[in-house]
Amino acid sequence: MDRVEVALTLLSIIIVVAPLSGIVYAYRDNLLGLVVPPEVRGLTRGDFTQSPFQPPMLEGKPQYNLETGQFTFCFRFTNPLENEISIDDISARLRCADHDVLLGDISIGKPIRIGVGESVIISASGSWTQEALKHFYEKHSGPEDDDIHVVFEDLNVEVAGIKLHMDRFVDGDWVPLPWGSAWS
């Protein structure tokens, strides 16, 4: 009886270990690929070509509130998955597209839940830095200047537990300048 037990134990170990060894050997040059699918690896590098996820897209024109000093960007995002997801964080830095000057940061106020196949508008807000206000006065105070062309950089998005980072994301469009609050 002991020989049968030992033989069955060895057979069980071989049945489990042999395929796992074969898989590890096949992925020996890319062990991360064994656990992380290529779609997710692409997302972490900002490559959306192999993924059902698409980056949040700018929706409408950015807004500036003279009373609060806050600017707001709206993004449209669609959940491509078969289950509800949560966008836990979106943050980015804004730069002047013409002069490469840091203008401020934006972020969302709270996590957002998105149902299956649902599209939502996500609002991200921020305020201009003192350096930005100085830059507006020095470089964008001509008679026809009423807005500034911005780009996003260091975009960080956390969606469904996946953290994405892009060094330079998208054209942020033209944002109204804060003439009323900046120079009064």
JSON list of C-alpha atoms in Angstrom, two decimals:
[
{"chain": "A", "resi": 1, "resn": "MET", "atom": "CA", "xyz": [0.00, 0.00, 0.00]},
{"chain": "A", "resi": 2, "resn": "ASP", "atom": "CA", "xyz": [2.86, 2.39, 0.78]},
{"chain": "A", "resi": 3, "resn": "ARG", "atom": "CA", "xyz": [4.26, 2.03, -2.77]},
{"chain": "A", "resi": 4, "resn": "VAL", "atom": "CA", "xyz": [0.91, 2.93, -4.29]},
{"chain": "A", "resi": 5, "resn": "GLU", "atom": "CA", "xyz": [0.66, 5.97, -2.02]},
{"chain": "A", "resi": 6, "resn": "VAL", "atom": "CA", "xyz": [4.17, 7.14, -2.92]},
{"chain": "A", "resi": 7, "resn": "ALA", "atom": "CA", "xyz": [3.52, 6.55, -6.64]},
{"chain": "A", "resi": 8, "resn": "LEU", "atom": "CA", "xyz": [0.25, 8.52, -6.56]},
{"chain": "A", "resi": 9, "resn": "THR", "atom": "CA", "xyz": [1.88, 11.33, -4.61]},
{"chain": "A", "resi": 10, "resn": "LEU", "atom": "CA", "xyz": [4.75, 11.52, -7.12]},
{"chain": "A", "resi": 11, "resn": "LEU", "atom": "CA", "xyz": [2.28, 11.40, -10.02]},
{"chain": "A", "resi": 12, "resn": "SER", "atom": "CA", "xyz": [0.25, 14.22, -8.47]},
{"chain": "A", "resi": 13, "resn": "ILE", "atom": "CA", "xyz": [3.37, 16.35, -8.06]},
{"chain": "A", "resi": 14, "resn": "ILE", "atom": "CA", "xyz": [4.45, 15.68, -11.65]},
{"chain": "A", "resi": 15, "resn": "ILE", "atom": "CA", "xyz": [0.97, 16.53, -12.97]},
{"chain": "A", "resi": 16, "resn": "VAL", "atom": "CA", "xyz": [1.14, 19.93, -11.23]},
{"chain": "A", "resi": 17, "resn": "VAL", "atom": "CA", "xyz": [4.85, 20.78, -11.53]},
{"chain": "A", "resi": 18, "resn": "ALA", "atom": "CA", "xyz": [5.47, 19.74, -15.17]},
{"chain": "A", "resi": 19, "resn": "PRO", "atom": "CA", "xyz": [2.96, 22.14, -16.78]},
{"chain": "A", "resi": 20, "resn": "LEU", "atom": "CA", "xyz": [3.96, 24.99, -14.44]},
{"chain": "A", "resi": 21, "resn": "SER", "atom": "CA", "xyz": [7.63, 24.41, -15.26]},
{"chain": "A", "resi": 22, "resn": "GLY", "atom": "CA", "xyz": [6.78, 24.44, -18.97]},
{"chain": "A", "resi": 23, "resn": "ILE", "atom": "CA", "xyz": [4.90, 27.75, -18.63]},
{"chain": "A", "resi": 24, "resn": "VAL", "atom": "CA", "xyz": [7.69, 29.35, -16.60]},
{"chain": "A", "resi": 25, "resn": "TYR", "atom": "CA", "xyz": [10.21, 28.13, -19.18]},
{"chain": "A", "resi": 26, "resn": "ALA", "atom": "CA", "xyz": [8.12, 29.54, -22.04]},
{"chain": "A", "resi": 27, "resn": "TYR", "atom": "CA", "xyz": [7.96, 32.94, -20.27]},
{"chain": "A", "resi": 28, "resn": "ARG", "atom": "CA", "xyz": [11.56, 32.85, -19.01]},
{"chain": "A", "resi": 29, "resn": "ASP", "atom": "CA", "xyz": [12.41, 36.11, -20.82]},
{"chain": "A", "resi": 30, "resn": "ASN", "atom": "CA", "xyz": [9.20, 37.84, -19.71]},
{"chain": "A", "resi": 31, "resn": "LEU", "atom": "CA", "xyz": [8.05, 36.55, -16.32]},
{"chain": "A", "resi": 32, "resn": "LEU", "atom": "CA", "xyz": [5.88, 39.65, -15.84]},
{"chain": "A", "resi": 33, "resn": "GLY", "atom": "CA", "xyz": [3.91, 38.55, -18.93]},
{"chain": "A", "resi": 34, "resn": "LEU", "atom": "CA", "xyz": [3.01, 35.38, -17.03]},
{"chain": "A", "resi": 35, "resn": "VAL", "atom": "CA", "xyz": [0.88, 37.39, -14.59]},
{"chain": "A", "resi": 36, "resn": "VAL", "atom": "CA", "xyz": [0.10, 40.70, -16.32]},
{"chain": "A", "resi": 37, "resn": "PRO", "atom": "CA", "xyz": [-1.72, 40.54, -19.66]},
{"chain": "A", "resi": 38, "resn": "PRO", "atom": "CA", "xyz": [-0.28, 42.57, -22.57]},
{"chain": "A", "resi": 39, "resn": "GLU", "atom": "CA", "xyz": [-3.33, 44.86, -22.57]},
{"chain": "A", "resi": 40, "resn": "VAL", "atom": "CA", "xyz": [-2.60, 45.97, -19.01]},
{"chain": "A", "resi": 41, "resn": "ARG", "atom": "CA", "xyz": [1.16, 46.31, -19.64]},
{"chain": "A", "resi": 42, "resn": "GLY", "atom": "CA", "xyz": [0.35, 48.53, -22.63]},
{"chain": "A", "resi": 43, "resn": "LEU", "atom": "CA", "xyz": [-1.89, 50.72, -20.49]},
{"chain": "A", "resi": 44, "resn": "THR", "atom": "CA", "xyz": [0.87, 51.32, -17.97]},
{"chain": "A", "resi": 45, "resn": "ARG", "atom": "CA", "xyz": [3.01, 52.67, -20.84]},
{"chain": "A", "resi": 46, "resn": "GLY", "atom": "CA", "xyz": [0.16, 54.78, -22.25]},
{"chain": "A", "resi": 47, "resn": "ASP", "atom": "CA", "xyz": [-0.41, 52.41, -25.21]},
{"chain": "A", "resi": 48, "resn": "PHE", "atom": "CA", "xyz": [-4.16, 52.02, -25.72]},
{"chain": "A", "resi": 49, "resn": "THR", "atom": "CA", "xyz": [-3.98, 50.10, -29.04]},
{"chain": "A", "resi": 50, "resn": "GLN", "atom": "CA", "xyz": [-4.34, 46.62, -27.48]},
{"chain": "A", "resi": 51, "resn": "SER", "atom": "CA", "xyz": [-6.83, 47.50, -24.78]},
{"chain": "A", "resi": 52, "resn": "PRO", "atom": "CA", "xyz": [-10.57, 48.02, -24.59]},
{"chain": "A", "resi": 53, "resn": "PHE", "atom": "CA", "xyz": [-9.79, 50.99, -22.32]},
{"chain": "A", "resi": 54, "resn": "GLN", "atom": "CA", "xyz": [-9.47, 54.36, -23.99]},
{"chain": "A", "resi": 55, "resn": "PRO", "atom": "CA", "xyz": [-8.06, 57.40, -22.21]},
{"chain": "A", "resi": 56, "resn": "PRO", "atom": "CA", "xyz": [-10.51, 59.96, -20.87]},
{"chain": "A", "resi": 57, "resn": "MET", "atom": "CA", "xyz": [-11.22, 62.44, -23.70]},
{"chain": "A", "resi": 58, "resn": "LEU", "atom": "CA", "xyz": [-11.57, 66.18, -23.19]},
{"chain": "A", "resi": 59, "resn": "GLU", "atom": "CA", "xyz": [-15.24, 67.18, -23.38]},
{"chain": "A", "resi": 60, "resn": "GLY", "atom": "CA", "xyz": [-16.25, 70.73, -24.16]},
{"chain": "A", "resi": 61, "resn": "LYS", "atom": "CA", "xyz": [-14.30, 73.87, -23.37]},
{"chain": "A", "resi": 62, "resn": "PRO", "atom": "CA", "xyz": [-12.46, 74.31, -20.06]},
{"chain": "A", "resi": 63, "resn": "GLN", "atom": "CA", "xyz": [-14.14, 76.74, -17.69]},
{"chain": "A", "resi": 64, "resn": "TYR", "atom": "CA", "xyz": [-12.72, 79.36, -15.31]},
{"chain": "A", "resi": 65, "resn": "ASN", "atom": "CA", "xyz": [-14.64, 80.74, -12.34]},
{"chain": "A", "resi": 66, "resn": "LEU", "atom": "CA", "xyz": [-13.55, 84.30, -11.54]},
{"chain": "A", "resi": 67, "resn": "GLU", "atom": "CA", "xyz": [-15.14, 84.19, -8.07]},
{"chain": "A", "resi": 68, "resn": "THR", "atom": "CA", "xyz": [-13.43, 81.02, -6.83]},
{"chain": "A", "resi": 69, "resn": "GLY", "atom": "CA", "xyz": [-10.27, 81.17, -8.96]},
{"chain": "A", "resi": 70, "resn": "GLN", "atom": "CA", "xyz": [-10.85, 77.54, -10.00]},
{"chain": "A", "resi": 71, "resn": "PHE", "atom": "CA", "xyz": [-10.57, 76.20, -13.54]},
{"chain": "A", "resi": 72, "resn": "THR", "atom": "CA", "xyz": [-12.35, 72.99, -14.54]},
{"chain": "A", "resi": 73, "resn": "PHE", "atom": "CA", "xyz": [-11.75, 70.48, -17.31]},
{"chain": "A", "resi": 74, "resn": "CYS", "atom": "CA", "xyz": [-14.39, 67.89, -18.20]},
{"chain": "A", "resi": 75, "resn": "PHE", "atom": "CA", "xyz": [-13.48, 64.47, -19.58]},
{"chain": "A", "resi": 76, "resn": "ARG", "atom": "CA", "xyz": [-15.70, 61.77, -21.08]},
{"chain": "A", "resi": 77, "resn": "PHE", "atom": "CA", "xyz": [-14.88, 58.20, -20.11]},
{"chain": "A", "resi": 78, "resn": "THR", "atom": "CA", "xyz": [-16.68, 55.01, -21.13]},
{"chain": "A", "resi": 79, "resn": "ASN", "atom": "CA", "xyz": [-16.50, 51.77, -19.16]},
{"chain": "A", "resi": 80, "resn": "PRO", "atom": "CA", "xyz": [-15.67, 49.01, -21.71]},
{"chain": "A", "resi": 81, "resn": "LEU", "atom": "CA", "xyz": [-15.82, 46.20, -19.16]},
{"chain": "A", "resi": 82, "resn": "GLU", "atom": "CA", "xyz": [-18.54, 43.73, -18.22]},
{"chain": "A", "resi": 83, "resn": "ASN", "atom": "CA", "xyz": [-18.63, 44.99, -14.62]},
{"chain": "A", "resi": 84, "resn": "GLU", "atom": "CA", "xyz": [-18.80, 48.28, -12.75]},
{"chain": "A", "resi": 85, "resn": "ILE", "atom": "CA", "xyz": [-15.49, 50.09, -12.23]},
{"chain": "A", "resi": 86, "resn": "SER", "atom": "CA", "xyz": [-14.25, 52.96, -10.13]},
{"chain": "A", "resi": 87, "resn": "ILE", "atom": "CA", "xyz": [-12.06, 55.85, -11.19]},
{"chain": "A", "resi": 88, "resn": "ASP", "atom": "CA", "xyz": [-10.25, 56.54, -7.96]},
{"chain": "A", "resi": 89, "resn": "ASP", "atom": "CA", "xyz": [-7.93, 59.31, -9.09]},
{"chain": "A", "resi": 90, "resn": "ILE", "atom": "CA", "xyz": [-7.12, 61.59, -11.98]},
{"chain": "A", "resi": 91, "resn": "SER", "atom": "CA", "xyz": [-4.42, 64.21, -11.60]},
{"chain": "A", "resi": 92, "resn": "ALA", "atom": "CA", "xyz": [-2.22, 66.15, -14.00]},
{"chain": "A", "resi": 93, "resn": "ARG", "atom": "CA", "xyz": [-0.08, 69.24, -14.35]},
{"chain": "A", "resi": 94, "resn": "LEU", "atom": "CA", "xyz": [-0.89, 72.01, -16.80]},
{"chain": "A", "resi": 95, "resn": "ARG", "atom": "CA", "xyz": [1.76, 73.77, -18.88]},
{"chain": "A", "resi": 96, "resn": "CYS", "atom": "CA", "xyz": [1.58, 76.66, -21.29]},
{"chain": "A", "resi": 97, "resn": "ALA", "atom": "CA", "xyz": [1.81, 75.07, -24.75]},
{"chain": "A", "resi": 98, "resn": "ASP", "atom": "CA", "xyz": [3.65, 78.10, -26.14]},
{"chain": "A", "resi": 99, "resn": "HIS", "atom": "CA", "xyz": [6.20, 78.80, -23.38]},
{"chain": "A", "resi": 100, "resn": "ASP", "atom": "CA", "xyz": [6.45, 75.50, -21.42]},
{"chain": "A", "resi": 101, "resn": "VAL", "atom": "CA", "xyz": [5.67, 77.21, -18.10]},
{"chain": "A", "resi": 102, "resn": "LEU", "atom": "CA", "xyz": [4.02, 75.22, -15.30]},
{"chain": "A", "resi": 103, "resn": "LEU", "atom": "CA", "xyz": [0.59, 76.74, -14.67]},
{"chain": "A", "resi": 104, "resn": "GLY", "atom": "CA", "xyz": [-1.01, 74.53, -12.03]},
{"chain": "A", "resi": 105, "resn": "ASP", "atom": "CA", "xyz": [-2.37, 71.09, -11.16]},
{"chain": "A", "resi": 106, "resn": "ILE", "atom": "CA", "xyz": [-5.79, 69.51, -11.59]},
{"chain": "A", "resi": 107, "resn": "SER", "atom": "CA", "xyz": [-7.46, 66.55, -9.89]},
{"chain": "A", "resi": 108, "resn": "ILE", "atom": "CA", "xyz": [-10.87, 65.03, -9.29]},
{"chain": "A", "resi": 109, "resn": "GLY", "atom": "CA", "xyz": [-12.53, 65.62, -5.95]},
{"chain": "A", "resi": 110, "resn": "LYS", "atom": "CA", "xyz": [-13.73, 62.10, -5.19]},
{"chain": "A", "resi": 111, "resn": "PRO", "atom": "CA", "xyz": [-13.81, 58.60, -6.73]},
{"chain": "A", "resi": 112, "resn": "ILE", "atom": "CA", "xyz": [-16.40, 57.97, -9.44]},
{"chain": "A", "resi": 113, "resn": "ARG", "atom": "CA", "xyz": [-18.24, 54.69, -10.06]},
{"chain": "A", "resi": 114, "resn": "ILE", "atom": "CA", "xyz": [-19.15, 53.80, -13.66]},
{"chain": "A", "resi": 115, "resn": "GLY", "atom": "CA", "xyz": [-21.65, 51.08, -14.62]},
{"chain": "A", "resi": 116, "resn": "VAL", "atom": "CA", "xyz": [-21.22, 48.53, -17.41]},
{"chain": "A", "resi": 117, "resn": "GLY", "atom": "CA", "xyz": [-20.96, 50.29, -20.79]},
{"chain": "A", "resi": 118, "resn": "GLU", "atom": "CA", "xyz": [-21.84, 53.63, -19.17]},
{"chain": "A", "resi": 119, "resn": "SER", "atom": "CA", "xyz": [-20.23, 56.91, -20.25]},
{"chain": "A", "resi": 120, "resn": "VAL", "atom": "CA", "xyz": [-19.71, 59.63, -17.68]},
{"chain": "A", "resi": 121, "resn": "ILE", "atom": "CA", "xyz": [-18.40, 63.17, -17.62]},
{"chain": "A", "resi": 122, "resn": "ILE", "atom": "CA", "xyz": [-15.58, 63.58, -15.09]},
{"chain": "A", "resi": 123, "resn": "SER", "atom": "CA", "xyz": [-14.75, 67.07, -13.81]},
{"chain": "A", "resi": 124, "resn": "ALA", "atom": "CA", "xyz": [-11.19, 67.83, -12.73]},
{"chain": "A", "resi": 125, "resn": "SER", "atom": "CA", "xyz": [-10.41, 71.19, -11.14]},
{"chain": "A", "resi": 126, "resn": "GLY", "atom": "CA", "xyz": [-7.46, 73.23, -9.99]},
{"chain": "A", "resi": 127, "resn": "SER", "atom": "CA", "xyz": [-6.19, 76.78, -9.57]},
{"chain": "A", "resi": 128, "resn": "TRP", "atom": "CA", "xyz": [-3.44, 78.82, -11.18]},
{"chain": "A", "resi": 129, "resn": "THR", "atom": "CA", "xyz": [-0.09, 79.12, -9.42]},
{"chain": "A", "resi": 130, "resn": "GLN", "atom": "CA", "xyz": [1.44, 82.52, -8.70]},
{"chain": "A", "resi": 131, "resn": "GLU", "atom": "CA", "xyz": [4.02, 81.73, -11.40]},
{"chain": "A", "resi": 132, "resn": "ALA", "atom": "CA", "xyz": [1.13, 81.16, -13.84]},
{"chain": "A", "resi": 133, "resn": "LEU", "atom": "CA", "xyz": [-0.46, 84.52, -13.01]},
{"chain": "A", "resi": 134, "resn": "LYS", "atom": "CA", "xyz": [2.90, 86.24, -13.52]},
{"chain": "A", "resi": 135, "resn": "HIS", "atom": "CA", "xyz": [3.33, 84.39, -16.84]},
{"chain": "A", "resi": 136, "resn": "PHE", "atom": "CA", "xyz": [-0.13, 85.49, -17.99]},
{"chain": "A", "resi": 137, "resn": "TYR", "atom": "CA", "xyz": [0.73, 89.10, -17.25]},
{"chain": "A", "resi": 138, "resn": "GLU", "atom": "CA", "xyz": [4.15, 88.96, -18.94]},
{"chain": "A", "resi": 139, "resn": "LYS", "atom": "CA", "xyz": [3.38, 86.81, -22.01]},
{"chain": "A", "resi": 140, "resn": "HIS", "atom": "CA", "xyz": [-0.38, 86.77, -22.55]},
{"chain": "A", "resi": 141, "resn": "SER", "atom": "CA", "xyz": [-1.66, 90.26, -21.80]},
{"chain": "A", "resi": 142, "resn": "GLY", "atom": "CA", "xyz": [-2.07, 91.57, -25.33]},
{"chain": "A", "resi": 143, "resn": "PRO", "atom": "CA", "xyz": [-5.32, 93.18, -26.50]},
{"chain": "A", "resi": 144, "resn": "GLU", "atom": "CA", "xyz": [-6.50, 89.98, -28.21]},
{"chain": "A", "resi": 145, "resn": "ASP", "atom": "CA", "xyz": [-5.35, 87.60, -25.44]},
{"chain": "A", "resi": 146, "resn": "ASP", "atom": "CA", "xyz": [-8.34, 86.22, -23.59]},
{"chain": "A", "resi": 147, "resn": "ASP", "atom": "CA", "xyz": [-7.28, 82.56, -23.31]},
{"chain": "A", "resi": 148, "resn": "ILE", "atom": "CA", "xyz": [-4.17, 80.39, -23.06]},
{"chain": "A", "resi": 149, "resn": "HIS", "atom": "CA", "xyz": [-3.28, 77.15, -24.84]},
{"chain": "A", "resi": 150, "resn": "VAL", "atom": "CA", "xyz": [-2.42, 74.44, -22.29]},
{"chain": "A", "resi": 151, "resn": "VAL", "atom": "CA", "xyz": [-1.16, 70.85, -22.40]},
{"chain": "A", "resi": 152, "resn": "PHE", "atom": "CA", "xyz": [-1.39, 68.16, -19.74]},
{"chain": "A", "resi": 153, "resn": "GLU", "atom": "CA", "xyz": [1.71, 66.42, -18.42]},
{"chain": "A", "resi": 154, "resn": "ASP", "atom": "CA", "xyz": [2.36, 63.86, -15.69]},
{"chain": "A", "resi": 155, "resn": "LEU", "atom": "CA", "xyz": [-1.18, 62.53, -16.10]},
{"chain": "A", "resi": 156, "resn": "ASN", "atom": "CA", "xyz": [-1.97, 59.91, -13.47]},
{"chain": "A", "resi": 157, "resn": "VAL", "atom": "CA", "xyz": [-5.18, 57.89, -13.65]},
{"chain": "A", "resi": 158, "resn": "GLU", "atom": "CA", "xyz": [-6.25, 55.08, -11.36]},
{"chain": "A", "resi": 159, "resn": "VAL", "atom": "CA", "xyz": [-9.05, 53.04, -12.97]},
{"chain": "A", "resi": 160, "resn": "ALA", "atom": "CA", "xyz": [-10.33, 49.70, -11.71]},
{"chain": "A", "resi": 161, "resn": "GLY", "atom": "CA", "xyz": [-7.25, 49.31, -9.53]},
{"chain": "A", "resi": 162, "resn": "ILE", "atom": "CA", "xyz": [-4.88, 49.93, -12.46]},
{"chain": "A", "resi": 163, "resn": "LYS", "atom": "CA", "xyz": [-2.58, 52.94, -12.19]},
{"chain": "A", "resi": 164, "resn": "LEU", "atom": "CA", "xyz": [-1.69, 54.64, -15.47]},
{"chain": "A", "resi": 165, "resn": "HIS", "atom": "CA", "xyz": [0.90, 57.35, -16.03]},
{"chain": "A", "resi": 166, "resn": "MET", "atom": "CA", "xyz": [1.57, 59.40, -19.14]},
{"chain": "A", "resi": 167, "resn": "ASP", "atom": "CA", "xyz": [4.36, 61.94, -19.32]},
{"chain": "A", "resi": 168, "resn": "ARG", "atom": "CA", "xyz": [2.67, 64.15, -21.91]},
{"chain": "A", "resi": 169, "resn": "PHE", "atom": "CA", "xyz": [-1.00, 63.44, -22.48]},
{"chain": "A", "resi": 170, "resn": "VAL", "atom": "CA", "xyz": [-3.21, 65.60, -24.66]},
{"chain": "A", "resi": 171, "resn": "ASP", "atom": "CA", "xyz": [-3.72, 69.07, -25.85]},
{"chain": "A", "resi": 172, "resn": "GLY", "atom": "CA", "xyz": [-5.72, 70.75, -23.09]},
{"chain": "A", "resi": 173, "resn": "ASP", "atom": "CA", "xyz": [-7.31, 73.25, -25.47]},
{"chain": "A", "resi": 174, "resn": "TRP", "atom": "CA", "xyz": [-7.63, 76.97, -24.82]},
{"chain": "A", "resi": 175, "resn": "VAL", "atom": "CA", "xyz": [-8.48, 78.02, -21.26]},
{"chain": "A", "resi": 176, "resn": "PRO", "atom": "CA", "xyz": [-9.97, 81.46, -20.48]},
{"chain": "A", "resi": 177, "resn": "LEU", "atom": "CA", "xyz": [-7.49, 83.74, -18.76]},
{"chain": "A", "resi": 178, "resn": "PRO", "atom": "CA", "xyz": [-8.32, 85.00, -15.25]},
{"chain": "A", "resi": 179, "resn": "TRP", "atom": "CA", "xyz": [-8.12, 88.70, -16.07]},
{"chain": "A", "resi": 180, "resn": "GLY", "atom": "CA", "xyz": [-10.65, 89.79, -13.45]},
{"chain": "A", "resi": 181, "resn": "SER", "atom": "CA", "xyz": [-9.05, 88.05, -10.47]},
{"chain": "A", "resi": 182, "resn": "ALA", "atom": "CA", "xyz": [-5.39, 88.10, -11.51]},
{"chain": "A", "resi": 183, "resn": "TRP", "atom": "CA", "xyz": [-4.91, 91.84, -11.91]},
{"chain": "A", "resi": 184, "resn": "SER", "atom": "CA", "xyz": [-7.33, 93.38, -9.45]}
]
